[in-house]
Coordinates of C-alpha atoms in Angstrom, one line a residue:
Chain A
M1 CA 16.9 -17.8 -72.4
P2 CA 15.7 -17.6 -75.8
T3 CA 16.1 -14.8 -78.5
F4 CA 13.8 -12.2 -79.0
A5 CA 13.0 -13.7 -83.1
H6 CA 12.6 -17.1 -81.7
F7 CA 10.4 -16.0 -78.3
F8 CA 8.8 -13.5 -81.0
E9 CA 7.8 -16.5 -83.7
T10 CA 6.7 -18.8 -81.3
L11 CA 4.3 -16.6 -79.9
L12 CA 2.8 -15.8 -83.6
E13 CA 2.7 -19.6 -84.0
S14 CA 1.1 -20.6 -81.0
Y15 CA -1.7 -18.5 -81.5
P16 CA -3.7 -21.2 -82.3
V17 CA -2.4 -23.8 -78.5
F18 CA -3.8 -20.5 -76.4
F19 CA -6.7 -19.6 -78.0
E20 CA -8.8 -22.5 -75.8
G21 CA -6.9 -21.6 -72.8
L22 CA -7.4 -17.4 -73.0
W23 CA -11.0 -18.4 -73.5
L24 CA -11.3 -20.6 -70.5
T25 CA -9.8 -17.6 -68.4
I26 CA -11.9 -15.4 -69.7
R27 CA -14.4 -17.5 -68.9
V28 CA -13.7 -18.2 -65.5
T29 CA -12.4 -14.9 -64.4
F30 CA -16.1 -12.9 -65.4
V31 CA -18.2 -15.8 -63.9
S32 CA -16.5 -15.9 -60.9
V33 CA -16.0 -12.1 -61.2
L34 CA -19.7 -12.0 -61.3
I35 CA -20.7 -14.4 -58.4
A36 CA -18.4 -12.4 -56.2
V37 CA -19.7 -8.9 -57.1
F38 CA -23.2 -11.0 -55.8
I39 CA -21.3 -13.1 -52.7
G40 CA -19.7 -9.2 -51.9
L41 CA -23.3 -7.3 -52.0
F42 CA -24.3 -9.8 -49.9
F43 CA -21.9 -9.5 -47.4
A44 CA -21.5 -6.2 -47.3
L45 CA -25.5 -5.7 -46.4
F46 CA -24.5 -8.3 -43.6
K47 CA -21.5 -6.9 -42.5
I48 CA -23.4 -3.7 -41.8
S49 CA -26.8 -4.8 -41.0
Q50 CA -28.5 -3.8 -37.7
S51 CA -28.3 -7.8 -37.1
K52 CA -25.9 -9.4 -34.9
I53 CA -26.6 -12.3 -36.4
L54 CA -25.8 -11.9 -40.1
N55 CA -22.7 -9.8 -38.4
W56 CA -21.0 -12.2 -37.3
I57 CA -21.7 -14.7 -40.7
A58 CA -20.8 -12.0 -42.6
N59 CA -17.8 -11.5 -40.1
V60 CA -17.2 -15.5 -39.8
Y61 CA -17.1 -15.4 -43.8
I62 CA -14.4 -13.0 -44.3
A63 CA -11.9 -14.1 -42.1
V64 CA -12.3 -18.1 -42.9
I65 CA -11.1 -16.9 -46.2
R66 CA -9.0 -14.5 -45.5
G67 CA -7.1 -16.6 -43.3
T68 CA -6.6 -19.1 -45.7
P69 CA -4.2 -19.2 -49.2
L70 CA -6.4 -19.7 -52.1
I71 CA -5.0 -22.7 -53.9
V72 CA -5.8 -25.0 -50.6
Q73 CA -9.8 -23.5 -51.1
I74 CA -10.2 -24.2 -54.7
F75 CA -8.7 -27.8 -54.0
I76 CA -11.2 -27.8 -51.2
F77 CA -13.5 -27.3 -53.8
Y78 CA -11.8 -29.5 -56.5
F79 CA -11.9 -32.6 -54.6
G80 CA -16.0 -31.3 -53.0
L81 CA -17.1 -30.7 -55.7
T82 CA -16.1 -33.1 -58.5
E83 CA -17.4 -36.0 -56.3
F84 CA -21.2 -34.8 -56.9
N85 CA -20.2 -34.5 -60.6
I86 CA -19.8 -31.3 -60.4
P87 CA -17.3 -29.9 -63.6
K88 CA -14.0 -28.5 -62.9
F89 CA -15.2 -25.6 -64.6
W90 CA -17.4 -24.1 -61.7
A91 CA -15.2 -26.1 -59.1
A92 CA -12.7 -23.7 -60.0
S93 CA -14.7 -20.9 -60.4
I94 CA -17.5 -21.5 -57.2
G95 CA -13.6 -21.0 -55.3
L96 CA -13.2 -17.7 -57.0
A97 CA -15.9 -16.6 -56.6
L98 CA -16.2 -17.0 -52.8
H99 CA -12.6 -16.4 -52.3
N100 CA -12.7 -12.4 -54.3
G101 CA -16.3 -11.8 -52.9
A102 CA -15.2 -11.3 -49.4
Y103 CA -12.6 -8.9 -50.3
I104 CA -15.3 -7.7 -52.4
A105 CA -17.7 -7.6 -49.2
E106 CA -15.1 -6.0 -48.1
I107 CA -14.7 -3.0 -50.6
F108 CA -18.6 -2.4 -50.7
R109 CA -19.2 -2.5 -47.1
G110 CA -16.3 0.6 -46.8
S111 CA -17.7 3.0 -50.4
I112 CA -21.2 2.0 -48.8
Q113 CA -20.1 4.2 -45.4
S114 CA -18.6 6.3 -47.1
I115 CA -22.0 7.4 -48.4
D116 CA -23.0 10.7 -47.0
K117 CA -25.9 9.6 -43.8
G118 CA -27.7 12.8 -45.1
Q119 CA -28.2 10.9 -48.0
M120 CA -30.3 7.8 -46.6
E121 CA -31.8 10.5 -44.5
A122 CA -33.1 13.0 -47.5
G123 CA -34.4 9.5 -48.7
R124 CA -36.3 8.7 -45.5
S125 CA -37.7 12.2 -45.6
L126 CA -39.3 11.1 -48.9
G127 CA -41.3 8.5 -47.4
M128 CA -38.6 6.0 -48.8
S129 CA -38.3 2.4 -46.7
H130 CA -34.9 1.5 -45.4
T131 CA -34.4 -0.6 -48.4
L132 CA -35.7 1.2 -51.4
A133 CA -33.2 4.3 -50.5
M134 CA -30.5 1.8 -50.0
R135 CA -31.6 0.3 -53.9
R136 CA -32.2 3.5 -55.7
I137 CA -30.3 5.7 -53.3
I138 CA -27.4 4.5 -51.6
L139 CA -26.0 2.0 -53.8
P140 CA -25.5 3.0 -57.0
Q141 CA -23.6 5.9 -55.3
A142 CA -21.4 3.5 -53.7
F143 CA -21.1 1.3 -56.5
R144 CA -19.3 4.3 -58.7
R145 CA -17.0 4.7 -55.6
A146 CA -16.1 1.2 -55.1
L147 CA -15.6 0.8 -59.3
P148 CA -12.0 1.2 -59.2
P149 CA -11.1 -1.0 -56.4
L150 CA -13.1 -3.2 -57.9
G151 CA -11.0 -3.0 -60.9
N152 CA -8.1 -4.0 -59.1
Q153 CA -10.0 -7.2 -57.1
F154 CA -10.9 -8.1 -61.5
I155 CA -7.1 -7.6 -62.6
I156 CA -6.1 -9.9 -59.0
G157 CA -9.2 -12.2 -59.9
L158 CA -8.3 -12.4 -63.5
K159 CA -4.4 -13.5 -62.4
D160 CA -5.4 -15.6 -59.3
S161 CA -7.1 -18.0 -61.7
S162 CA -4.0 -19.3 -62.3
L163 CA -4.5 -21.3 -60.0
A164 CA -6.5 -23.1 -61.7
A165 CA -4.4 -25.3 -63.5
F166 CA -3.3 -27.5 -60.6
I167 CA -6.8 -28.6 -60.8
A168 CA -5.6 -29.3 -64.5
L169 CA -8.3 -26.9 -65.6
P170 CA -6.9 -26.1 -69.3
E171 CA -6.8 -22.6 -69.3
L172 CA -3.8 -20.2 -70.1
F173 CA -1.5 -21.2 -67.3
S174 CA -2.0 -24.4 -67.4
V175 CA -1.5 -24.5 -71.8
A176 CA 2.1 -22.7 -71.2
T177 CA 2.9 -25.3 -68.9
T178 CA 1.8 -28.0 -71.1
Q179 CA 3.6 -26.6 -73.8
G180 CA 7.4 -25.5 -71.9
A181 CA 6.9 -29.5 -70.9
R182 CA 6.3 -30.8 -74.1
T183 CA 9.1 -28.9 -75.9
F184 CA 11.5 -28.5 -73.5
D185 CA 11.3 -24.5 -74.0
E186 CA 9.1 -23.9 -71.1
M187 CA 11.0 -20.3 -70.4
T188 CA 10.0 -19.7 -73.5
Y189 CA 5.7 -20.9 -73.4
L190 CA 6.1 -18.3 -70.0
L191 CA 7.0 -15.5 -71.2
I192 CA 4.5 -15.9 -74.1
V193 CA 1.9 -16.4 -71.4
A194 CA 2.9 -13.7 -69.0
V195 CA 2.1 -11.2 -72.0
Y196 CA -1.3 -12.9 -72.5
Y197 CA -2.0 -11.9 -69.0
L198 CA -0.5 -8.4 -69.2
V199 CA -2.3 -7.8 -72.3
L200 CA -5.9 -8.6 -70.8
V201 CA -5.1 -7.1 -67.7
L202 CA -4.4 -4.1 -70.3
I203 CA -7.5 -4.8 -72.0
F204 CA -9.3 -4.6 -68.9
T205 CA -8.1 -1.9 -67.3
L206 CA -8.9 -0.1 -70.1
L207 CA -12.1 -0.8 -69.9
V208 CA -12.3 0.2 -66.3
N209 CA -11.2 3.6 -67.0
L210 CA -13.9 4.3 -70.2
L211 CA -16.4 2.8 -67.7
E212 CA -15.5 5.4 -65.1
K213 CA -15.3 8.2 -67.1
R214 CA -19.2 7.4 -68.0
L215 CA -20.1 7.3 -64.5
S216 CA -18.5 10.2 -63.6
A217 CA -20.3 12.6 -65.6
S218 CA -22.0 14.1 -62.5
D219 CA -19.1 14.0 -60.5
Chain B
M1 CA -62.5 33.6 -36.8
V2 CA -62.1 30.1 -37.9
E3 CA -60.4 28.0 -35.3
K4 CA -57.6 26.8 -37.4
S5 CA -57.1 22.6 -37.1
E6 CA -54.1 21.3 -35.7
M7 CA -51.0 20.2 -37.6
I8 CA -48.3 19.1 -35.3
R9 CA -48.5 18.6 -31.4
V10 CA -45.8 17.8 -29.2
E11 CA -46.6 16.7 -25.7
K12 CA -44.0 16.6 -22.9
L13 CA -41.4 15.5 -25.3
N14 CA -38.0 13.5 -24.1
K15 CA -35.1 12.8 -26.0
S16 CA -31.5 12.2 -25.0
F17 CA -28.3 11.0 -27.0
G18 CA -26.9 8.0 -24.4
D19 CA -26.4 10.4 -21.3
L20 CA -27.0 14.1 -23.7
H21 CA -30.5 15.2 -22.5
V22 CA -31.8 17.0 -25.1
L23 CA -35.0 17.6 -25.5
K24 CA -37.2 18.0 -22.1
D25 CA -40.7 18.2 -21.7
I26 CA -40.9 19.9 -24.7
D27 CA -44.7 20.7 -25.5
L28 CA -45.2 22.7 -29.3
E29 CA -48.4 23.2 -31.1
V30 CA -48.1 24.0 -34.6
N31 CA -51.7 24.5 -36.4
E32 CA -52.4 25.1 -40.0
S33 CA -51.1 27.4 -42.3
D34 CA -48.8 28.5 -39.2
V35 CA -44.9 29.4 -39.8
V36 CA -43.3 28.4 -36.5
V37 CA -39.5 29.7 -36.1
L38 CA -37.7 27.3 -34.0
I39 CA -34.7 30.2 -32.7
G40 CA -31.9 29.5 -30.2
A41 CA -28.0 28.7 -30.0
S42 CA -26.6 25.3 -31.7
G43 CA -27.4 22.5 -29.3
S44 CA -30.3 24.5 -27.9
G45 CA -32.4 20.7 -29.0
K46 CA -33.9 22.5 -31.5
S47 CA -33.0 20.7 -34.9
T48 CA -33.6 17.5 -32.7
L49 CA -37.3 19.0 -32.0
L50 CA -37.6 19.3 -36.0
R51 CA -36.9 15.7 -36.7
C52 CA -38.6 14.4 -33.9
M53 CA -41.5 15.9 -36.1
N54 CA -40.7 13.5 -38.9
F55 CA -39.1 10.8 -36.8
L56 CA -35.4 10.8 -37.9
E57 CA -35.1 10.8 -34.6
I58 CA -37.2 8.9 -32.4
K59 CA -37.9 10.6 -28.9
N60 CA -37.4 9.1 -25.6
S61 CA -41.2 9.4 -24.1
G62 CA -43.7 11.8 -25.0
N63 CA -45.6 12.5 -28.0
V64 CA -45.8 13.3 -31.0
I65 CA -49.2 14.4 -33.0
I66 CA -49.3 14.4 -36.7
E67 CA -52.9 16.1 -37.7
G68 CA -54.5 14.7 -34.7
E69 CA -52.9 10.9 -34.9
T70 CA -51.0 10.2 -32.1
I71 CA -47.3 8.6 -33.9
D72 CA -46.2 5.2 -32.7
P73 CA -43.2 4.3 -34.2
E74 CA -43.4 1.0 -33.4
K75 CA -47.0 0.7 -34.5
N76 CA -47.5 3.7 -37.1
D77 CA -46.0 3.6 -40.9
L78 CA -43.3 6.0 -40.9
N79 CA -42.8 5.9 -44.3
K80 CA -46.5 6.8 -45.1
V81 CA -46.1 10.0 -42.0
R82 CA -43.2 11.2 -43.7
Q83 CA -44.9 11.5 -46.8
R84 CA -47.0 14.2 -45.4
V85 CA -44.1 16.0 -43.4
G86 CA -41.8 17.0 -45.5
M87 CA -38.4 17.6 -44.4
V88 CA -35.7 20.7 -46.2
F89 CA -31.9 20.1 -44.6
Q90 CA -29.0 22.6 -44.0
H91 CA -26.7 20.7 -46.3
F92 CA -29.4 20.6 -49.3
N93 CA -28.6 16.4 -49.6
L94 CA -29.8 16.2 -53.6
F95 CA -29.3 12.6 -54.8
P96 CA -25.9 13.6 -57.0
H97 CA -26.4 11.0 -58.6
K98 CA -29.7 12.6 -61.0
S99 CA -30.4 15.2 -62.5
V100 CA -32.4 18.2 -60.5
L101 CA -35.7 17.0 -62.4
E102 CA -35.1 12.7 -61.6
N103 CA -34.3 14.7 -57.9
V104 CA -38.1 15.7 -57.5
I105 CA -39.6 12.8 -59.0
E106 CA -37.9 10.4 -57.4
A107 CA -40.1 9.7 -53.9
P108 CA -43.5 10.3 -56.4
L109 CA -42.0 7.4 -58.8
M110 CA -40.5 5.0 -56.2
V111 CA -43.0 5.3 -53.3
K112 CA -46.2 6.6 -55.0
K113 CA -46.2 5.1 -57.8
I114 CA -47.3 7.8 -60.2
K115 CA -47.1 7.3 -63.3
R116 CA -43.9 9.0 -64.8
A117 CA -45.4 12.0 -67.5
Q118 CA -47.8 12.8 -64.4
A119 CA -44.6 12.9 -62.0
E120 CA -42.8 14.7 -65.0
K121 CA -44.8 17.2 -66.0
E122 CA -45.8 18.3 -62.2
G123 CA -41.4 17.7 -61.5
K124 CA -41.5 20.7 -64.1
E125 CA -43.7 22.8 -62.5
L126 CA -42.4 23.1 -59.0
L127 CA -39.0 23.5 -60.7
A128 CA -40.4 26.3 -62.1
K129 CA -42.3 27.9 -59.1
V130 CA -38.7 27.7 -56.9
G131 CA -37.5 29.6 -60.3
L132 CA -35.2 26.4 -61.9
G133 CA -37.6 25.5 -64.7
D134 CA -34.7 25.8 -67.4
K135 CA -32.1 23.1 -65.0
A136 CA -34.6 19.9 -65.2
N137 CA -31.4 18.2 -67.1
V138 CA -28.6 19.3 -65.3
Y139 CA -26.5 17.0 -62.4
P140 CA -26.3 18.8 -59.1
N141 CA -23.3 19.6 -59.2
K142 CA -23.8 22.2 -61.6
L143 CA -26.0 24.6 -58.9
S144 CA -25.0 27.3 -57.4
G145 CA -25.8 26.9 -53.5
G146 CA -28.8 28.1 -53.5
Q147 CA -30.2 26.4 -56.4
K148 CA -29.2 23.2 -54.6
Q149 CA -31.7 24.0 -51.7
R150 CA -34.5 24.8 -54.2
V151 CA -34.2 22.1 -56.3
A152 CA -34.3 20.3 -52.2
I153 CA -37.1 22.5 -51.5
A154 CA -38.9 21.5 -54.4
R155 CA -38.1 17.5 -53.7
A156 CA -39.9 17.9 -50.6
L157 CA -43.0 19.1 -51.7
A158 CA -43.0 16.4 -54.8
M159 CA -44.7 14.4 -52.4
K160 CA -47.2 17.6 -52.0
P161 CA -46.5 17.0 -48.0
D162 CA -49.2 18.7 -45.0
I163 CA -46.2 20.8 -43.7
M164 CA -42.5 21.3 -44.1
L165 CA -40.1 21.1 -42.0
F166 CA -36.7 23.5 -42.7
D167 CA -33.7 22.2 -40.1
E168 CA -31.3 25.7 -41.6
P169 CA -32.4 26.1 -44.8
T170 CA -29.6 28.5 -45.7
S171 CA -26.9 27.9 -43.1
A172 CA -24.5 26.3 -45.2
L173 CA -24.8 29.4 -48.2
D174 CA -23.1 32.2 -49.2
P175 CA -24.6 35.2 -48.2
E176 CA -25.5 36.3 -51.4
L177 CA -27.7 33.0 -52.4
V178 CA -29.3 33.1 -48.9
G179 CA -31.9 35.6 -50.0
E180 CA -33.0 33.3 -53.5
V181 CA -34.0 31.1 -51.0
L182 CA -36.0 33.0 -48.3
S183 CA -38.1 34.5 -50.6
T184 CA -38.7 30.8 -52.3
M185 CA -39.8 29.8 -48.4
K186 CA -42.1 33.1 -48.2
E187 CA -43.5 32.9 -51.2
L188 CA -44.3 28.8 -49.6
A189 CA -46.1 30.7 -46.3
K190 CA -47.9 32.5 -48.5
E191 CA -49.7 30.1 -50.4
G192 CA -50.4 28.2 -46.3
M193 CA -48.3 25.9 -46.5
T194 CA -48.2 25.1 -43.0
M195 CA -44.4 25.1 -41.9
V196 CA -41.9 24.9 -39.2
V197 CA -38.5 26.4 -39.4
V198 CA -34.9 25.8 -37.7
T199 CA -33.3 28.7 -38.5
H200 CA -30.9 32.2 -37.5
E201 CA -32.2 34.1 -40.3
M202 CA -33.9 36.7 -37.6
G203 CA -35.3 39.4 -40.7
F204 CA -37.2 36.0 -41.8
A205 CA -38.3 34.8 -38.5
R206 CA -39.3 38.7 -38.2
E207 CA -41.0 38.9 -41.6
V208 CA -42.5 35.8 -42.4
G209 CA -43.1 34.3 -38.8
D210 CA -46.6 33.9 -37.3
W211 CA -44.9 32.1 -33.9
V212 CA -41.4 32.4 -33.0
V213 CA -39.6 30.1 -30.4
Y214 CA -37.0 30.4 -27.9
M215 CA -34.8 27.4 -27.2
H216 CA -32.1 27.1 -24.2
D217 CA -31.3 24.3 -23.1
G218 CA -33.5 21.6 -24.7
K219 CA -36.5 23.8 -23.2
I220 CA -38.9 26.5 -25.0
V221 CA -37.8 29.4 -23.0
E222 CA -40.5 31.4 -24.7
K223 CA -43.2 31.8 -27.3
G224 CA -44.4 34.4 -28.9
H225 CA -45.9 36.6 -32.2
P226 CA -42.2 37.7 -33.6
K227 CA -43.1 42.0 -32.7
E228 CA -43.8 41.1 -29.5
L229 CA -40.9 38.4 -28.9
F230 CA -38.4 40.3 -30.9
S231 CA -39.5 43.9 -29.4
E232 CA -40.7 43.2 -25.7
P233 CA -38.6 39.7 -24.8
K234 CA -40.6 38.7 -21.5
E235 CA -37.7 36.0 -20.0
Q236 CA -34.3 37.4 -19.5
R237 CA -32.1 34.5 -21.5
T238 CA -34.5 35.6 -24.6
Q239 CA -33.1 39.1 -24.1
D240 CA -29.8 38.1 -23.8
F241 CA -29.7 36.4 -26.7
L242 CA -31.5 38.3 -28.8
S243 CA -29.0 40.8 -28.0
S244 CA -26.1 39.0 -28.4
I245 CA -27.1 38.1 -32.3
L246 CA -28.8 40.9 -33.0

């Protein structure tokens, strides 16, 4: 085990080496989760739709994604997409987006269905179409209710982005293993990268809590 | 006497939920400026009948005729029809993520596409009319039940409907808050609004109703002017119901 002094010193000194990886991790996470939210919203609407075909499409998508390991999905997208000269960054982002999208679809479905039926009826009774009432009345409330599990999913997505190291994307975790191998000081660099992830998660948790507080002004 | 025009006519209306036959051959007519009060035990079908009048429930057979037009849910644009038929719900169903004024102007803005300044002006007037002019920027969770229901009434009126439906508007209220909602409804009746009201408030039915309709087991048992129906009901079942609640 490294001494605390050695760990702390390396933590401070290695900052320039980690910076690129940190920035890449943040980008992959934000891009993939942003896409995942849209995918999740669409598949949630598919799932609650009256159309049996749309239900079926959503169910198959969710079953396939939840039924296979993320690392397998990332490799499939890596080999599948790089064949078309699509960069690794996008292979990782799309893989993570489709993965998180399946879980977010279930989060949105639950939160949409948890909104009182009277809300839709009130909208319809005022002459709104189903789509308009969904957009103006149901979804804003459902999104607010989905925020805590969504934040949780975002944290999972952030940590899962470390799997992109296995397709040689130079993100945080990959920097740690590379530096560890180079210096034969693996444990120090693994502890350092753990600190990076922990701080990212804590900052993000704080942001979600602030957002929740702001949005709950009317509760 | 001038013939009042017909606002709603229901003909041979039948509605079932699965095996449950809720409305059985209902015939009912509501004329302009009439206040028609539907009474009856719970499960008698009165709320379902009301909900068939703005097509929140779709009949199995029979006709629902709104202002002379037989509405076919397959062909007519129900969103257009519902703009003429406002509804107030037992549980208010205010939009909790919108302020009181935003609740009121939402449909005029998004459905009728009128200008925001105009919508806000009319919205504030309506809120003043229901006695809540000072609550425009408050969120619904800060209101009492009675205030919520008055906002719901203002919200429905904002679409300038020809007909207002009230589905047990005071049933979810604490007793001391019932009065303020009923007096708002009385005002509305006085202005000549055509109203169909499902309620257990017999005082309101007696005082404001032009017609009282007693329903039992999915059928209209008796329809009459409140004075007659309450003091000398013709049907035994109406007598039994009235003596059980009065």
